[in-house]
């Protein structure tokens, strides 16, 4: 991209909107966010501008219209196959776990084993000392896609695929890897969760900070997502903490969010830390070879919220009952460890 050194860079207007000071700065509109992210994805932006842009957004805190515009720009540039398979559920996983194992993976596997088509996407390695979902998926013998075409085939044949972020967008993978450079998370960690590459009607969202509930819920409304739920999950993943009440914000299209508080499932409010973090334990719990009250409450609790979001349960109690029955009816031979 050839530039006139005497003229402002085309991207500079977006940096200026965010950096004019407390009295003049404002949120980007949806269209401005869309155009800004298009330029970033098309590599028409200087590294210095990207750093300033992302950190100004971080300082200001993202708005729903910004997150929605960024996500839509990514969707426009996905290298989708000619035939996109029917998918029931989109499940982003970008945080990684450090205190408890990713029990939510078994919630997802319960759904997949009983006919629900799921697309999971995420990334790994950006924060040391965490167990990331991709490694667990590979350990359990479930497919990881090297292209969106392969992901489509895996959904058709296995009912599940895990899509690494670099397969959807190498640019976004690079930006997420800048976290150690910035010393902070950036808005990339927020809007990548909303890419929903195969346009599933139900999209789950897990966050770490309570203040992002309205941002993710609002972005889902801007995008017209038919069914979406966001809650503060264990470690920032889509995983209900069974030892504490969980507030869930659910949206259906452009309607106002429905806020429901799911009760704690365990009497002990203290969250135990798993000192070993051995992913092989997921298979032992799946097969019934190991009993773990915390793990099973987390699995069924997460599953219940998902069923409610998908419209497969009319109340919290109905969702809890349905989740317990599904877990009990799981095919214990469905998963196998691969090393």
Coordinates of C-alpha atoms in Angstrom, one line a residue:
X1 CA 0.0 0.0 0.0
X2 CA 1.7 3.2 -1.2
X3 CA 1.2 6.2 1.0
X4 CA 1.7 9.9 0.5
X5 CA 4.0 10.9 3.4
X6 CA 2.2 14.3 3.5
X7 CA -1.2 12.8 4.0
X8 CA -2.7 11.1 7.0
X9 CA -2.7 7.3 6.9
X10 CA -6.3 6.0 6.1
X11 CA -6.4 4.1 9.4
X12 CA -5.4 7.1 11.5
X13 CA -8.9 8.3 11.7
X14 CA -9.9 5.3 13.8
X15 CA -7.0 5.8 16.2
X16 CA -8.0 9.5 16.5
X17 CA -11.6 8.7 17.4
X18 CA -10.4 6.6 20.3
X19 CA -7.6 8.8 21.5
X20 CA -8.9 12.4 21.5
X21 CA -9.1 12.5 25.3
X22 CA -11.8 12.1 27.9
X23 CA -14.2 14.8 26.5
X24 CA -13.9 14.0 22.8
X25 CA -13.2 10.3 22.5
X26 CA -16.1 8.0 21.7
X27 CA -17.0 4.5 20.8
X28 CA -16.6 3.4 17.1
X29 CA -19.9 2.9 15.4
X30 CA -20.7 -0.6 14.0
X31 CA -19.7 0.6 10.5
X32 CA -16.5 2.2 11.7
X33 CA -15.5 -1.0 13.6
X34 CA -16.3 -3.0 10.5
X35 CA -14.1 -0.9 8.3
X36 CA -11.3 -0.7 10.8
X37 CA -11.1 -4.5 11.2
X38 CA -11.4 -5.0 7.4
X39 CA -8.2 -2.9 7.0
X40 CA -6.4 -4.9 9.8
X41 CA -7.3 -8.2 8.3
X42 CA -6.3 -7.0 4.8
X43 CA -2.9 -6.0 6.4
X44 CA -3.3 -2.3 5.4
X45 CA -2.4 -1.1 8.8
X46 CA 1.0 -0.3 10.3
X47 CA 2.1 -2.2 13.4
X48 CA 2.3 1.0 15.4
X49 CA -1.3 1.8 14.6
X50 CA -2.5 -1.7 15.6
X51 CA -0.8 -1.4 19.0
X52 CA -2.3 2.0 19.6
X53 CA -5.7 1.0 18.3
X54 CA -6.0 -2.1 20.5
X55 CA -4.7 -0.5 23.7
X56 CA -6.9 2.5 23.3
X57 CA -9.9 0.2 22.9
X58 CA -8.7 -1.7 26.0
X59 CA -8.4 1.5 28.0
X60 CA -11.8 2.8 26.9
X61 CA -13.4 -0.7 27.1
X62 CA -15.1 -2.2 24.1
X63 CA -18.7 -1.4 23.1
X64 CA -21.2 -4.0 21.8
X65 CA -21.2 -2.3 18.4
X66 CA -17.5 -2.5 18.2
X67 CA -17.3 -6.2 19.0
X68 CA -20.1 -6.9 16.6
X69 CA -18.4 -4.9 13.8
X70 CA -15.1 -6.6 14.4
X71 CA -16.7 -10.1 14.4
X72 CA -18.6 -9.4 11.2
X73 CA -15.5 -8.3 9.4
X74 CA -13.8 -11.6 10.2
X75 CA -16.9 -13.5 9.1
X76 CA -16.8 -11.8 5.7
X77 CA -13.2 -13.0 5.1
X78 CA -13.6 -16.6 6.2
X79 CA -12.6 -19.1 3.4
X80 CA -15.8 -21.0 3.7
X81 CA -16.5 -24.2 1.6
X82 CA -19.1 -24.1 -1.1
X83 CA -21.4 -26.1 1.1
X84 CA -21.6 -25.2 4.8
X85 CA -23.0 -28.0 7.0
X86 CA -25.8 -27.5 9.4
X87 CA -24.5 -26.8 12.8
X88 CA -26.5 -26.6 16.0
X89 CA -24.1 -25.1 18.5
X90 CA -21.1 -22.8 18.3
X91 CA -18.6 -23.1 21.2
X92 CA -15.6 -20.8 21.5
X93 CA -12.8 -21.7 23.8
X94 CA -10.0 -19.2 24.1
X95 CA -9.0 -18.8 27.8
X96 CA -7.5 -22.1 28.9
X97 CA -7.8 -23.6 32.4
X98 CA -5.4 -23.4 35.3
X99 CA -7.4 -24.2 38.4
X100 CA -9.8 -27.0 37.2
X101 CA -9.7 -29.2 34.2
X102 CA -11.9 -28.2 31.2
X103 CA -14.9 -30.3 32.3
X104 CA -17.0 -28.4 29.8
X105 CA -15.5 -30.5 27.1
X106 CA -17.5 -33.5 28.5
X107 CA -20.6 -31.3 28.4
X108 CA -20.0 -30.8 24.7
X109 CA -19.2 -34.5 24.1
X110 CA -22.5 -35.5 25.8
X111 CA -24.3 -33.4 23.3
X112 CA -22.3 -34.6 20.3
X113 CA -22.6 -38.3 21.3
X114 CA -26.4 -37.8 21.3
X115 CA -26.7 -36.1 17.9
X116 CA -26.0 -32.4 18.4
X117 CA -23.7 -30.9 15.8
X118 CA -21.0 -28.7 17.4
X119 CA -18.3 -26.4 16.1
X120 CA -15.7 -25.5 18.7
X121 CA -13.0 -23.0 17.9
X122 CA -10.1 -21.5 19.9
X123 CA -6.4 -20.9 20.4
X124 CA -3.8 -21.9 22.8
X125 CA -0.4 -21.0 24.2
X126 CA -0.9 -17.3 24.7
X127 CA -0.8 -17.6 28.5
X128 CA 1.7 -20.0 30.2
X129 CA 0.7 -22.6 32.7
X130 CA -2.8 -23.4 31.3
X131 CA -4.5 -26.5 29.9
X132 CA -5.9 -25.6 26.5
X133 CA -8.9 -27.2 24.8
X134 CA -7.1 -28.2 21.6
X135 CA -4.8 -30.6 23.4
X136 CA -7.7 -32.2 25.3
X137 CA -9.7 -32.6 22.1
X138 CA -6.8 -34.3 20.4
X139 CA -6.2 -36.5 23.5
X140 CA -9.8 -37.7 23.4
X141 CA -9.6 -38.6 19.7
X142 CA -11.9 -35.9 18.4
X143 CA -11.1 -34.1 15.1
X144 CA -9.1 -30.9 14.7
X145 CA -9.5 -29.1 11.4
X146 CA -6.6 -27.8 9.2
X147 CA -9.0 -25.9 6.9
X148 CA -12.6 -24.8 7.0
X149 CA -13.4 -27.3 4.2
X150 CA -12.0 -30.1 6.4
X151 CA -14.0 -28.7 9.4
X152 CA -17.2 -29.0 7.3
X153 CA -16.4 -32.6 6.4
X154 CA -15.7 -33.4 10.1
X155 CA -19.1 -31.9 11.1
X156 CA -20.8 -34.1 8.5
X157 CA -19.0 -37.3 9.5
X158 CA -18.3 -36.9 13.2
X159 CA -20.9 -34.2 14.3
X160 CA -18.0 -32.2 15.7
X161 CA -14.9 -30.2 14.7
X162 CA -12.4 -28.0 16.5
X163 CA -11.1 -25.1 14.4
X164 CA -7.9 -23.5 15.5
X165 CA -7.9 -19.7 15.3
X166 CA -5.1 -19.7 12.8
X167 CA -7.3 -21.7 10.4
X168 CA -10.0 -19.0 10.5
X169 CA -7.6 -16.1 10.5
X170 CA -3.8 -16.1 10.8
X171 CA -3.9 -12.4 11.4
X172 CA -6.0 -12.8 14.5
X173 CA -3.8 -15.5 15.8
X174 CA -0.8 -13.1 15.5
X175 CA -2.7 -10.4 17.3
X176 CA -3.6 -12.7 20.2
X177 CA 0.0 -13.7 20.5
X178 CA 0.8 -10.0 21.2
X179 CA -0.6 -10.4 24.7
X180 CA 2.9 -10.8 26.3
X181 CA 4.1 -7.7 24.3
X182 CA 1.2 -5.6 25.6
X183 CA 1.1 -7.1 29.1
X184 CA -2.7 -7.0 28.7
X185 CA -5.5 -8.8 26.9
X186 CA -6.8 -7.0 23.9
X187 CA -10.3 -6.7 22.3
X188 CA -9.2 -9.6 20.0
X189 CA -9.8 -11.9 23.0
X190 CA -13.4 -10.7 23.1
X191 CA -14.5 -10.7 19.5
X192 CA -12.8 -13.9 18.3
X193 CA -15.4 -15.7 20.6
X194 CA -18.2 -14.3 18.4
X195 CA -16.9 -15.4 15.0
X196 CA -19.4 -18.4 14.8
X197 CA -17.8 -19.5 11.5
X198 CA -20.6 -21.9 10.4
X199 CA -23.5 -19.6 11.6
X200 CA -24.8 -21.9 14.2
X201 CA -28.2 -20.7 15.6
X202 CA -27.0 -21.1 19.2
X203 CA -23.8 -19.5 20.5
X204 CA -22.4 -19.9 24.0
X205 CA -20.0 -17.4 25.6
X206 CA -17.9 -17.7 28.7
X207 CA -16.2 -14.6 30.2
X208 CA -13.9 -14.0 33.2
X209 CA -14.8 -10.5 34.2
X210 CA -18.4 -9.7 35.1
X211 CA -18.3 -6.4 33.3
X212 CA -18.3 -8.0 29.9
X213 CA -21.7 -9.6 30.3
X214 CA -23.6 -6.6 28.7
X215 CA -20.9 -6.2 26.0
X216 CA -21.1 -9.8 24.7
X217 CA -24.9 -9.9 25.1
X218 CA -25.2 -6.6 23.3
X219 CA -22.9 -7.7 20.5
X220 CA -25.0 -10.8 20.0
X221 CA -28.1 -8.6 19.7
X222 CA -26.4 -6.3 17.1
X223 CA -25.4 -9.4 15.1
X224 CA -29.0 -10.8 15.3
X225 CA -27.8 -14.1 16.9
X226 CA -30.9 -16.3 17.3
X227 CA -29.8 -17.8 20.6
X228 CA -26.9 -16.7 22.7
X229 CA -25.9 -17.0 26.4
X230 CA -23.0 -15.4 28.3
X231 CA -22.0 -16.0 31.8
X232 CA -18.9 -15.8 34.0
X233 CA -17.4 -19.2 33.6
X234 CA -14.7 -21.0 35.5
X235 CA -11.4 -19.6 34.3
X236 CA -13.2 -17.6 31.6
X237 CA -14.4 -20.6 29.7
X238 CA -18.0 -21.7 29.1
X239 CA -18.1 -23.8 32.3
X240 CA -20.6 -23.3 35.1
X241 CA -19.0 -23.1 38.6
X242 CA -21.1 -25.6 40.5
X243 CA -20.2 -24.2 43.9
X244 CA -21.5 -20.7 43.3
X245 CA -24.7 -19.2 41.9
X246 CA -24.3 -18.3 38.2
X247 CA -26.0 -15.4 36.5
X248 CA -26.7 -16.0 32.8
X249 CA -27.6 -13.4 30.2
X250 CA -29.5 -14.9 27.3
X251 CA -30.6 -13.2 24.1
X252 CA -32.7 -14.3 21.2
X253 CA -32.2 -12.1 18.2
X254 CA -32.5 -8.4 18.8
X255 CA -34.8 -8.7 21.9
X256 CA -33.8 -7.5 25.4
X257 CA -31.6 -9.9 27.4
X258 CA -33.1 -12.3 29.8
X259 CA -31.1 -12.5 33.1
X260 CA -31.5 -15.7 35.2
X261 CA -29.5 -16.7 38.2
X262 CA -28.8 -20.5 38.3
X263 CA -28.3 -21.8 41.9
X264 CA -25.2 -23.4 43.2
X265 CA -25.2 -27.2 42.8
X266 CA -22.8 -28.0 45.6
X267 CA -23.1 -27.1 49.3
X268 CA -19.4 -26.2 49.7
X269 CA -18.9 -22.7 48.3
X270 CA -15.1 -23.3 48.3
X271 CA -13.7 -24.1 44.8
X272 CA -11.1 -26.8 45.1
X273 CA -7.9 -26.4 43.0
X274 CA -6.7 -29.4 41.0
X275 CA -3.0 -29.6 41.8
X276 CA -2.3 -32.2 39.1
X277 CA -4.4 -31.0 36.2
X278 CA -4.1 -34.4 34.4
X279 CA -6.4 -34.3 31.3
X280 CA -6.6 -38.1 31.3
X281 CA -9.0 -37.8 34.2
X282 CA -11.7 -36.5 31.8
X283 CA -11.8 -39.9 30.2
X284 CA -11.9 -41.7 33.6
X285 CA -14.9 -39.5 34.6
X286 CA -16.6 -40.0 31.3
X287 CA -16.3 -43.8 31.5
X288 CA -17.4 -43.8 35.1
X289 CA -14.1 -45.2 36.3
X290 CA -13.7 -42.2 38.6
X291 CA -16.3 -40.4 40.7
X292 CA -15.8 -36.6 41.2
X293 CA -18.8 -34.6 42.5
X294 CA -17.3 -31.3 41.5
X295 CA -16.6 -32.5 37.9
X296 CA -20.0 -34.1 37.4
X297 CA -21.8 -31.0 38.8
X298 CA -19.8 -28.8 36.5
X299 CA -20.5 -31.0 33.5
X300 CA -24.3 -31.3 34.0
X301 CA -24.6 -27.7 35.1
X302 CA -22.9 -26.4 32.0
X303 CA -25.0 -28.8 29.9
X304 CA -28.2 -27.5 31.6
X305 CA -27.4 -23.9 30.7
X306 CA -26.7 -24.9 27.1
X307 CA -30.0 -26.8 26.7
X308 CA -31.9 -23.9 28.1
X309 CA -30.2 -21.5 25.6
X310 CA -30.9 -23.8 22.7
X311 CA -34.6 -23.8 23.6
X312 CA -34.6 -27.5 24.7
X313 CA -35.8 -26.8 28.2
X314 CA -38.7 -24.5 29.4
X315 CA -37.3 -23.7 32.8
X316 CA -34.1 -24.0 34.9
X317 CA -35.4 -27.1 36.7
X318 CA -36.4 -28.7 33.5
X319 CA -32.9 -28.0 32.1
X320 CA -31.2 -29.4 35.1
X321 CA -33.3 -32.6 34.9
X322 CA -32.7 -33.0 31.2
X323 CA -28.9 -32.5 31.6
X324 CA -28.7 -35.1 34.4
X325 CA -30.6 -37.6 32.2
X326 CA -28.4 -37.0 29.2
X327 CA -25.2 -37.4 31.3
X328 CA -26.5 -40.7 32.7
X329 CA -27.4 -41.9 29.2
X330 CA -24.0 -41.0 27.7
X331 CA -22.3 -43.6 25.6
X332 CA -19.3 -44.4 27.8
X333 CA -17.4 -46.0 24.8
X334 CA -17.8 -42.8 22.7
X335 CA -14.4 -41.4 23.7
X336 CA -10.9 -43.0 23.6
X337 CA -7.6 -41.6 24.5
X338 CA -5.1 -41.1 21.7
X339 CA -1.4 -40.3 22.6

